[in-house]
Coordinates of C-alpha atoms in Angstrom, one line a residue:
M210 CA 115.5 88.7 143.4
H211 CA 112.2 90.0 144.1
S212 CA 109.7 91.4 142.3
S213 CA 110.6 95.0 142.5
D214 CA 114.0 93.9 141.5
Q215 CA 113.7 93.3 138.3
P216 CA 115.0 94.8 135.6
E217 CA 112.3 97.4 134.0
S218 CA 114.6 98.0 130.4
T219 CA 116.4 96.3 128.0
A220 CA 119.6 98.3 128.6
E221 CA 119.2 96.9 132.3
M222 CA 118.5 93.4 131.4
F223 CA 122.0 93.9 129.1
G224 CA 123.5 95.3 131.8
L225 CA 122.8 92.2 133.9
L226 CA 124.5 89.6 131.1
L227 CA 127.5 92.0 131.0
R228 CA 128.2 91.8 134.9
H229 CA 127.8 88.0 134.9
F230 CA 129.9 87.6 131.7
R231 CA 132.1 89.7 132.9
E232 CA 132.7 88.1 137.0
R233 CA 132.6 84.9 135.2
S234 CA 135.2 85.7 133.5
G235 CA 137.0 87.2 136.6
L236 CA 137.3 90.7 134.7
S237 CA 137.5 94.0 136.7
Q238 CA 135.2 96.5 134.4
E239 CA 138.1 98.8 134.4
Q240 CA 140.0 95.6 132.6
V241 CA 137.3 94.7 130.3
G242 CA 136.8 98.3 129.2
K243 CA 140.6 98.1 128.4
R244 CA 140.1 95.3 125.9
I245 CA 137.1 96.4 124.4
G246 CA 138.2 100.6 124.0
Y247 CA 136.0 102.3 126.9
S248 CA 136.5 103.2 130.3
K249 CA 136.0 102.3 133.4
S250 CA 133.3 104.2 134.0
Q251 CA 130.9 103.5 131.0
V252 CA 131.4 99.8 130.9
A253 CA 130.4 100.4 134.9
M254 CA 127.5 102.4 133.6
V255 CA 126.2 100.1 130.8
E256 CA 125.9 97.2 133.5
R257 CA 123.8 99.6 135.8
G258 CA 121.5 99.8 132.4
A259 CA 121.9 103.7 133.1
R260 CA 123.2 104.2 129.3
P261 CA 122.7 101.7 126.1
P262 CA 125.9 100.4 124.8
K263 CA 126.7 101.6 121.4
G264 CA 129.0 101.6 118.5
V265 CA 131.1 98.3 118.8
F266 CA 130.9 97.8 122.4
V267 CA 128.6 95.5 122.2
D268 CA 130.6 92.8 120.0
R269 CA 133.5 93.4 121.4
A270 CA 132.4 92.9 124.6
D271 CA 131.0 89.8 123.9
E272 CA 134.0 88.3 121.9
V273 CA 136.3 89.5 125.4
L274 CA 134.1 87.8 127.5
G275 CA 132.8 84.5 125.8
A276 CA 129.8 84.9 125.9
Q277 CA 128.9 83.3 122.2
G278 CA 126.8 85.2 120.7
A279 CA 124.5 86.1 124.2
L280 CA 125.2 89.7 124.5
T281 CA 125.1 90.5 120.7
V282 CA 121.4 89.4 121.1
A283 CA 120.2 90.7 124.4
A284 CA 121.6 94.4 123.2
P285 CA 118.9 96.9 122.4
K286 CA 118.1 97.9 119.7
P287 CA 118.0 100.9 118.3
P288 CA 114.7 102.6 117.5
K289 CA 113.1 102.5 114.2
K290 CA 113.7 105.2 112.5
R291 CA 110.5 107.1 112.2
S292 CA 109.6 108.0 108.7
P293 CA 108.8 111.1 107.4
L294 CA 106.1 110.0 105.8
P295 CA 102.6 110.3 107.1
D296 CA 101.4 107.1 108.5
W297 CA 98.1 107.4 106.2
F298 CA 100.3 108.3 103.4
T299 CA 102.9 105.2 103.3
P300 CA 100.1 103.0 102.2
F301 CA 99.8 105.2 98.9
A302 CA 103.1 105.9 98.7
E303 CA 104.2 102.2 98.4
E304 CA 102.2 101.4 95.7
E305 CA 102.7 104.7 93.7
E306 CA 106.6 103.4 93.8
K307 CA 106.1 100.5 91.8
A308 CA 102.9 101.4 89.6
W309 CA 102.4 101.0 85.9
A310 CA 100.5 104.1 85.5
R311 CA 100.2 107.2 87.8
H312 CA 97.0 110.3 87.0
S313 CA 96.2 112.9 89.4
Y314 CA 93.8 116.1 89.0
E315 CA 95.0 118.4 91.5
N316 CA 93.3 122.1 92.2
Q317 CA 95.7 123.7 94.8
V318 CA 99.7 123.1 95.0
M319 CA 101.9 122.0 92.5
P320 CA 102.1 117.8 93.1
G321 CA 104.8 116.5 95.3
L322 CA 105.8 114.8 92.3
L323 CA 106.7 117.8 90.2
Q324 CA 108.3 120.3 92.8
T325 CA 111.7 121.6 93.0
E326 CA 113.6 121.2 95.7
A327 CA 113.5 125.0 97.2
Y328 CA 109.8 124.3 96.6
A329 CA 109.1 121.6 98.2
R330 CA 110.9 123.7 101.7
A331 CA 108.2 126.5 101.1
V332 CA 105.5 123.8 101.4
F333 CA 106.8 122.2 104.8
T334 CA 107.7 125.7 105.8
S335 CA 104.4 126.6 105.7
H336 CA 102.6 124.3 107.6
Y337 CA 100.5 124.3 110.6
P338 CA 101.7 123.2 113.3
T339 CA 105.1 124.2 112.4
Y340 CA 107.6 121.5 111.6
D341 CA 111.4 122.3 112.7
D342 CA 114.0 122.6 111.1
D343 CA 115.4 118.7 111.3
E344 CA 111.9 117.2 110.3
I345 CA 111.0 119.9 107.2
E346 CA 114.9 118.1 105.8
E347 CA 113.3 115.0 106.2
K348 CA 110.6 115.3 104.7
V349 CA 111.4 117.1 101.5
A350 CA 114.6 114.5 101.1
A351 CA 111.4 112.1 101.2
R352 CA 109.9 114.2 98.6
L353 CA 112.6 114.6 96.3
A354 CA 113.4 110.2 97.1
R355 CA 109.6 109.9 95.8
Q356 CA 110.4 111.7 92.5
K357 CA 112.0 108.3 91.2
L358 CA 109.5 107.6 89.7
L359 CA 109.8 109.8 86.8
S360 CA 112.6 108.3 85.5
R361 CA 112.2 104.3 86.9
R362 CA 112.6 101.9 84.3
P363 CA 110.5 100.7 82.7
L364 CA 108.7 103.8 82.4
P365 CA 105.3 104.0 83.9
D366 CA 103.0 106.3 82.9
I367 CA 102.2 109.2 83.7
S368 CA 99.4 112.5 83.9
F369 CA 99.0 115.5 85.4
V370 CA 95.5 117.6 85.3
L371 CA 96.6 121.0 87.1
E372 CA 94.3 124.2 87.6
M373 CA 95.8 127.4 86.9
I374 CA 96.5 128.6 90.3
V375 CA 98.8 126.0 90.9
L376 CA 101.1 128.1 88.8
T377 CA 100.9 131.1 89.3
R378 CA 100.3 130.8 93.3
P379 CA 103.9 132.3 94.3
I380 CA 104.8 130.0 96.9
G381 CA 108.6 130.4 98.0
G382 CA 108.8 133.7 96.4
R383 CA 108.9 134.8 92.4
R384 CA 112.5 133.6 92.7
V385 CA 110.9 130.0 93.2
L386 CA 108.3 130.2 91.4
K387 CA 109.7 130.7 88.2
A388 CA 112.3 127.9 89.1
Q389 CA 109.6 125.9 89.3
L390 CA 107.7 126.5 86.1
H391 CA 111.2 125.6 84.1
H392 CA 111.5 122.1 86.2
L393 CA 107.6 121.5 85.3
A394 CA 108.6 122.4 81.6
E395 CA 111.2 120.1 82.0
V396 CA 108.7 116.9 83.2
A397 CA 106.6 118.2 80.5
R398 CA 108.9 117.4 77.4
L399 CA 109.4 113.5 78.8
R400 CA 107.8 111.5 76.6
H401 CA 105.9 109.3 79.0
V402 CA 104.7 111.9 81.1
R403 CA 101.6 114.0 79.6
I404 CA 100.9 117.6 82.0
Q405 CA 97.4 119.7 80.5
L406 CA 95.9 122.9 82.2
L407 CA 92.9 123.3 83.1
D408 CA 91.6 127.0 81.5
P409 CA 90.6 129.2 84.7
F410 CA 87.8 130.4 82.8
R411 CA 85.8 127.3 82.0
E412 CA 82.7 127.1 83.0
D413 CA 82.1 123.5 83.0
H414 CA 84.2 121.3 85.2
A415 CA 83.9 117.9 85.6
A416 CA 86.3 117.5 88.8
L417 CA 84.4 119.9 91.0
D418 CA 85.0 117.2 94.4
G419 CA 88.1 118.2 94.1
P420 CA 91.9 116.5 93.6
F421 CA 92.6 112.9 93.3
V422 CA 95.3 110.4 92.5
L423 CA 94.7 107.5 90.2
L424 CA 96.6 104.7 89.8
E425 CA 97.4 101.2 87.8
T426 CA 98.8 98.5 90.1
D427 CA 102.6 96.5 88.6
K428 CA 99.9 94.2 88.8
R429 CA 97.4 96.5 86.6
Q430 CA 94.8 96.9 89.7
Q431 CA 93.0 100.2 89.6
L432 CA 93.1 102.3 92.6
A433 CA 92.2 105.4 94.0
Y434 CA 93.4 107.7 96.2
I435 CA 91.8 110.9 97.7
E436 CA 93.2 113.2 100.7
G437 CA 91.9 115.3 102.8
Q438 CA 92.9 117.5 106.0
G439 CA 95.1 115.1 107.5
G440 CA 94.1 111.9 106.4
S441 CA 93.1 109.8 103.3
F442 CA 91.7 106.8 102.0
F443 CA 91.3 104.2 98.8
I444 CA 88.5 103.3 97.0
T445 CA 89.2 99.6 94.6
E446 CA 85.8 99.4 94.4
H447 CA 83.3 100.3 91.8
P448 CA 81.1 102.0 90.8
E449 CA 82.9 104.8 93.0
L450 CA 86.3 103.6 91.3
G451 CA 84.7 104.0 87.9
D452 CA 83.1 106.5 88.4
L453 CA 86.7 108.3 89.1
F454 CA 88.0 107.3 86.0
G455 CA 85.4 108.3 83.5
Q456 CA 85.7 112.0 85.6
Y457 CA 89.0 111.8 84.5
G458 CA 88.8 111.2 81.3
V459 CA 86.4 113.9 81.0
T460 CA 88.6 116.4 82.6
R461 CA 91.3 115.6 80.7
A462 CA 89.2 116.3 77.9
Q463 CA 88.3 119.7 79.3
A464 CA 91.4 120.6 79.8
Y465 CA 94.1 122.4 77.5
T466 CA 96.4 119.9 75.2
P467 CA 99.6 119.2 76.2
E468 CA 101.6 120.8 74.0
R469 CA 100.1 123.9 74.2
T470 CA 100.0 123.4 77.7
L471 CA 103.9 123.7 77.6
E472 CA 103.6 126.3 76.0
T473 CA 102.0 128.0 78.2
I474 CA 103.9 127.0 81.2
E475 CA 107.2 128.1 79.1
K476 CA 105.8 131.4 78.7
M477 CA 104.5 132.2 81.8
A478 CA 108.3 130.9 83.5
E479 CA 109.6 133.8 80.8
E480 CA 107.2 136.6 82.4
L481 CA 108.0 136.5 86.1

């Protein structure tokens, strides 16, 4: 076989192997097709490498042709499903899922762990460049799946400090925001979750550098996570790590108490 005749893809290699075992068995394409439940033309296309084998084609062909697993091993593997999470966010999501404690400050949008489905969909619908419908639904599902942290056992220690604009910006419209505030109040009533609002008229503020998340991993390692436009990074070393934990402590002290925050959320929801 000349170099130009070499198979160029896994599908073509599988096709050559399929033809080898078929001819060794003395069967025609039509006969193989009948025995495995496919048409002659489908078998021919797979042998040419024009179509990758799908469904039970591989296992049935391997059994009928006595390939002893050779066809199963050689079969093209389906492409790995693309994660709806950005690559730069995945390491954080993996640590978050098993975290012992999670604390965050947010000044723009409702944190993903607290979003309703409708609110999350509105957030992704607003994204630039525009996501297509399937991408939006994948991302909404992934965001809602992350919320299992709120009910995971053992219960993690969770807290949020939010700017008032997070609760007043009508992302998705008035009805979506009203439902979001009712949901926020429900989460705020959980014993292991503390939500605090910052007074928008405060004259001093320890978190003016922007949003961040603090994690204590399942091994009690402390991490800080900072996300910006299209990227993110971890902080794992002192003194920067200690400074962020200290900054969060001061910010919580400057915020409303969880009890006053819950009263404020409930009042805002009723007034919408």
